[in-house]
Tab-separated table of C-alpha atoms in Angstrom:
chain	number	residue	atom	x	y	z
A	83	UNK	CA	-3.209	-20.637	2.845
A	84	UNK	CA	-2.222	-21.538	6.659
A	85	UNK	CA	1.236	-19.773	7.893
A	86	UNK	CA	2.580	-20.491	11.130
A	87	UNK	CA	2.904	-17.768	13.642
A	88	UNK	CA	6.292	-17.362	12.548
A	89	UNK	CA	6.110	-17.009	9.222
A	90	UNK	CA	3.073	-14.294	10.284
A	91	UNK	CA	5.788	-12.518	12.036
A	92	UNK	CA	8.395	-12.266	9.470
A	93	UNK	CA	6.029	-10.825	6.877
A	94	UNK	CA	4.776	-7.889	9.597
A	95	UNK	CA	8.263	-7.287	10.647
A	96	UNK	CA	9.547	-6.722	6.568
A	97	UNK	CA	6.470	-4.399	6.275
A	98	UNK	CA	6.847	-2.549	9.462
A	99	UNK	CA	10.665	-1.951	8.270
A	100	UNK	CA	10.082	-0.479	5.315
A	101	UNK	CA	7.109	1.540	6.059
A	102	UNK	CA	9.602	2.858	8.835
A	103	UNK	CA	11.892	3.797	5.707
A	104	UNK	CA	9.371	5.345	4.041
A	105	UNK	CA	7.851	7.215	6.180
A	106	UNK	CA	11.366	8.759	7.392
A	107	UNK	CA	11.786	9.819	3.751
A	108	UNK	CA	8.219	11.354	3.311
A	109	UNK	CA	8.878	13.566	6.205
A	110	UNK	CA	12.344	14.718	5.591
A	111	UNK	CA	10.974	15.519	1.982
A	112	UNK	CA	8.171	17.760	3.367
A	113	UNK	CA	9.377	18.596	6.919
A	114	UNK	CA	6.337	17.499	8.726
A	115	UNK	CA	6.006	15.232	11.497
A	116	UNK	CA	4.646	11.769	9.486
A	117	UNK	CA	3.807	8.944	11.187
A	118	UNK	CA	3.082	5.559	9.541
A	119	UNK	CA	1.525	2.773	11.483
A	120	UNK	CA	0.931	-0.892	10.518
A	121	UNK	CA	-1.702	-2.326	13.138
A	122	UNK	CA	-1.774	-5.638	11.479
A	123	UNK	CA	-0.664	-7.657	8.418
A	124	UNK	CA	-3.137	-10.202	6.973
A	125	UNK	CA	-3.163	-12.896	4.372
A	126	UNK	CA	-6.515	-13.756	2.421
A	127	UNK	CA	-7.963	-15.090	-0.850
A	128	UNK	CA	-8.409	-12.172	-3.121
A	129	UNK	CA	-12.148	-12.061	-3.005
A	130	UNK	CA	-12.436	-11.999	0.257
A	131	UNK	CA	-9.759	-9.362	0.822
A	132	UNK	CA	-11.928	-7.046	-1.321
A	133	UNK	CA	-15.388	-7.707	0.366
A	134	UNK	CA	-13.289	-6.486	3.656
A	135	UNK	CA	-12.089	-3.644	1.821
A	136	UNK	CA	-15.233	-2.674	0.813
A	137	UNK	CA	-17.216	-2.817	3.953
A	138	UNK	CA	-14.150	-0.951	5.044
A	139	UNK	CA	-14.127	1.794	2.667
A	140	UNK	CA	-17.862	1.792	1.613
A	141	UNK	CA	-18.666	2.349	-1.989
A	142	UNK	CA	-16.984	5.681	-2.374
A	143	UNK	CA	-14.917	6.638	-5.170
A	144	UNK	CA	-11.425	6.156	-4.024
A	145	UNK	CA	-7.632	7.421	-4.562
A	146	UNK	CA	-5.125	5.093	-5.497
A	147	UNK	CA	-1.382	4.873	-6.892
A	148	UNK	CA	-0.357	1.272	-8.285
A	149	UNK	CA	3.099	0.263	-8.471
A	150	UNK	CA	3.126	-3.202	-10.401
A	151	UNK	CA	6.604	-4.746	-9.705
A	152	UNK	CA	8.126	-7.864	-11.005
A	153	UNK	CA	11.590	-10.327	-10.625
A	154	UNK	CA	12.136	-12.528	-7.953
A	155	UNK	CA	8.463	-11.835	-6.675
A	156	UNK	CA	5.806	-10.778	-9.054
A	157	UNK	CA	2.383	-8.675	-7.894
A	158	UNK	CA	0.987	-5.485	-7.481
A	159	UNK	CA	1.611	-2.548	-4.439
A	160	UNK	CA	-0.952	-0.419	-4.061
A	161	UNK	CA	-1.474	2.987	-1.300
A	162	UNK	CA	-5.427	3.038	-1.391
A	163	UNK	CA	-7.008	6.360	0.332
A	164	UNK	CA	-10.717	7.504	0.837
A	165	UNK	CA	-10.904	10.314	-1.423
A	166	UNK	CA	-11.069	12.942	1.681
A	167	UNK	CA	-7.872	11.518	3.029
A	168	UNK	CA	-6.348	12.105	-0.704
A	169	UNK	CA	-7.520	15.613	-0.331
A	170	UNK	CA	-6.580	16.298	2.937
A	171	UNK	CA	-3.059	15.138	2.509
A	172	UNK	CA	-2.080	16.930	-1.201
A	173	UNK	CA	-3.314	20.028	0.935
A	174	UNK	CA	-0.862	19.326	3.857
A	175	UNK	CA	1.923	18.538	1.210
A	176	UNK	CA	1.312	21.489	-1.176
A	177	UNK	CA	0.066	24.153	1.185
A	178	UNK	CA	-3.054	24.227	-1.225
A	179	UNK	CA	-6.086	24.856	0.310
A	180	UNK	CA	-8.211	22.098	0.769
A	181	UNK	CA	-11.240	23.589	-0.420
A	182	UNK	CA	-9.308	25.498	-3.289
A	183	UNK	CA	-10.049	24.454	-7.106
A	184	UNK	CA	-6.957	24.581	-7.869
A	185	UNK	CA	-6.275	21.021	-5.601
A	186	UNK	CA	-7.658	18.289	-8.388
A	187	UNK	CA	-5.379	19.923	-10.894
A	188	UNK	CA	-2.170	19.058	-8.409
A	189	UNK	CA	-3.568	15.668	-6.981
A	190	UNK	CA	-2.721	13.377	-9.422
A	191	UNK	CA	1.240	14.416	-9.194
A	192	UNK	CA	1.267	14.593	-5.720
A	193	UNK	CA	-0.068	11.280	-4.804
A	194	UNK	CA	1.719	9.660	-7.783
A	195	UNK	CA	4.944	11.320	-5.608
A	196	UNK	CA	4.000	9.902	-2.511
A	197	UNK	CA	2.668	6.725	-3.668
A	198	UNK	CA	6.106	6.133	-5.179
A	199	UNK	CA	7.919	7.037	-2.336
A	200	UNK	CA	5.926	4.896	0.138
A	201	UNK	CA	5.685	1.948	-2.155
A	202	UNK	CA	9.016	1.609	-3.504
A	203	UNK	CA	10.271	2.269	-0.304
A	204	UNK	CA	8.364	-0.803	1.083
A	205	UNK	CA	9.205	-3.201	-1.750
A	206	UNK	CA	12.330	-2.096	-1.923
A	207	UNK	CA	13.456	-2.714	2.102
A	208	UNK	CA	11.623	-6.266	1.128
A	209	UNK	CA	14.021	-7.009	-1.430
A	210	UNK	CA	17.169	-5.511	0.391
A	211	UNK	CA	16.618	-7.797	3.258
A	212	UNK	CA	15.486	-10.687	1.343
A	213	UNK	CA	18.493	-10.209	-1.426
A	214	UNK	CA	15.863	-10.697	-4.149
A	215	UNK	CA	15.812	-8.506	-7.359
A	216	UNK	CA	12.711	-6.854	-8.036
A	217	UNK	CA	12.033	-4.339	-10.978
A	218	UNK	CA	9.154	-1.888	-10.733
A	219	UNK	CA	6.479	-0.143	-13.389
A	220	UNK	CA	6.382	3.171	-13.427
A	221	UNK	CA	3.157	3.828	-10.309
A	222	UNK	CA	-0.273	4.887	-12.462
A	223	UNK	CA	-3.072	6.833	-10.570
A	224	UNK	CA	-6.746	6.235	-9.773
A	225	UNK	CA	-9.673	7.695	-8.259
A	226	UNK	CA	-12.525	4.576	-8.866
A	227	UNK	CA	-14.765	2.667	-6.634
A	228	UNK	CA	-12.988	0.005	-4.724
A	229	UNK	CA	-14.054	-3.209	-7.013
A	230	UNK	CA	-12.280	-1.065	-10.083
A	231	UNK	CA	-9.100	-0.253	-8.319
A	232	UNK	CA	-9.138	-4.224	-6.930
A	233	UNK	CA	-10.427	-6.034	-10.523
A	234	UNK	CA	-7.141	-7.660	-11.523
A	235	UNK	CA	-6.516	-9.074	-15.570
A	236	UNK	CA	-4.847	-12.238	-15.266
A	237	UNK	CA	-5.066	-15.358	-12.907
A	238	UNK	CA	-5.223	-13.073	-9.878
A	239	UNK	CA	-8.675	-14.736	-8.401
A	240	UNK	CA	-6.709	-17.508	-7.249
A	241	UNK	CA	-4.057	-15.521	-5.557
A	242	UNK	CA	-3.868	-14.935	-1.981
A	243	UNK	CA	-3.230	-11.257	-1.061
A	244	UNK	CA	-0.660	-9.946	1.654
A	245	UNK	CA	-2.808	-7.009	3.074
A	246	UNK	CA	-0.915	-4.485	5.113
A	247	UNK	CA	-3.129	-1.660	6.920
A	248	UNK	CA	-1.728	1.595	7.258
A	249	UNK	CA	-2.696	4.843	9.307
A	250	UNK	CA	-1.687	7.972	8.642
A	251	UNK	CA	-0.864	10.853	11.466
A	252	UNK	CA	-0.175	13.918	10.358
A	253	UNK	CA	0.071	16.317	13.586
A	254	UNK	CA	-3.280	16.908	14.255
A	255	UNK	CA	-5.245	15.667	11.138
A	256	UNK	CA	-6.263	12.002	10.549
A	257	UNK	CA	-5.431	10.810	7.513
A	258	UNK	CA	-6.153	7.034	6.812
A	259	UNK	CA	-5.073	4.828	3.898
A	260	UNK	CA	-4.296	0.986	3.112
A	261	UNK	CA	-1.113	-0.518	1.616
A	262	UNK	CA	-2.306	-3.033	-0.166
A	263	UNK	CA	0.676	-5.859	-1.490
A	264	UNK	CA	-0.440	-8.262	-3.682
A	265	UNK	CA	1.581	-12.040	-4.768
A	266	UNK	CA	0.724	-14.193	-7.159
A	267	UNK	CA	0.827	-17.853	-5.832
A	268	UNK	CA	3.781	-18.724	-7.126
A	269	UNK	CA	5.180	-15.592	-5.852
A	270	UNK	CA	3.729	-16.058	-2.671
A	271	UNK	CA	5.473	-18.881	-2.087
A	272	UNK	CA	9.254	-17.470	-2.922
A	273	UNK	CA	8.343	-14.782	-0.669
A	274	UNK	CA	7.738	-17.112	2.228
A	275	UNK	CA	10.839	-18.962	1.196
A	276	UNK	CA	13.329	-16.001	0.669
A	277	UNK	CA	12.294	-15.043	4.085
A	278	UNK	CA	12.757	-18.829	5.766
A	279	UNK	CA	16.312	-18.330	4.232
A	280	UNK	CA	17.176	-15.291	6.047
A	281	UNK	CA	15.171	-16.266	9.510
């Protein structure tokens, strides 16, 4: 799929915008000084999108929260972190130590937290600006290598994938992750219209 530089632009400034919104709301929620970046937005065929995230991320059990959503557009948002990132942020949000055993048992709800916050907060500045509708699953937790948290059910290896990187700052610790967005085709394509309607 070919978009023009344009087009390009328009998608990176709707996810720059609402990673902005979400990352004001992360920090106001746990009074530390968040920053979220977005170095670049990228579209790809599925199965090439996860060979990159692969070599990316190696072969590593990974974190993930999922946030299917559905309506005007229909896909799948994902917050993807190496599994040391995961740790490393719960422990900054909980005040848990990061080497305490106590940590796996409050993972699962605190990522599920965040990835809810970031995610809907990104789909949902998409849909504000755009005026489209979209309804949301309730976000569902991983830890799995990368081709598990990728490996999609139905028609999704001919979809093209919106990929959004996304660094993490948190004062002086590095904490990396990916937003991941993914469109169906068809969906794709209202996306990219929506958005010619409001340009």
């Amino acid at each position: 799929m070919d978009l023009t530089h344009d087009q390009l632009d328009a998608l990176k400034e709707l996810i720059n915008i609402g990673v902005g919104q979400a990352a004001g709301m992360l920090s106001e929620m746990i009074d530390y000084n968040i920053r979220l970046q977005i170095p670049e937005v990228e579209i790809l065929p599925l199965l090439e999108m996860q060979n990159q995230q692969k070599k990316r991320l190696g072969s590593d059990p990974l974190s993930a929260v999922k946030l299917p959503f559905s309506g005007s557009f229909a896909g799948n948002a994902q917050l993807i972190f190496p599994t040391e990132s995961a740790a490393m942020l719960v422990s900054v949000l909980t005040g848990e130590d990061v080497e305490s055993p106590d940590l796996d048992s409050l993972k699962i709800s605190t990522l599920s937290e965040v990835g809810n916050i970031l995610l809907n907060g990104v789909m949902g500045s998409i849909s504000n600006i755009l005026e489209q509708q979209l309804d949301y699953a309730i976000p569902c937790y991983e830890e799995e290598d990368i081709d598990h948290i990728l490996s999609f059910k139905m028609g999704y290896n001919e979809a093209h994938v919106l990929l959004a990187r996304t660094h993490f700052d948190i004062e002086e610790l590095q904490v990396k992750g990916d937003i991941v967005l993914f469109f169906d085709v068809n969906s794709f394509q209202l996306l990219l219209n929506a958005i010619a309607a409001v340009a």
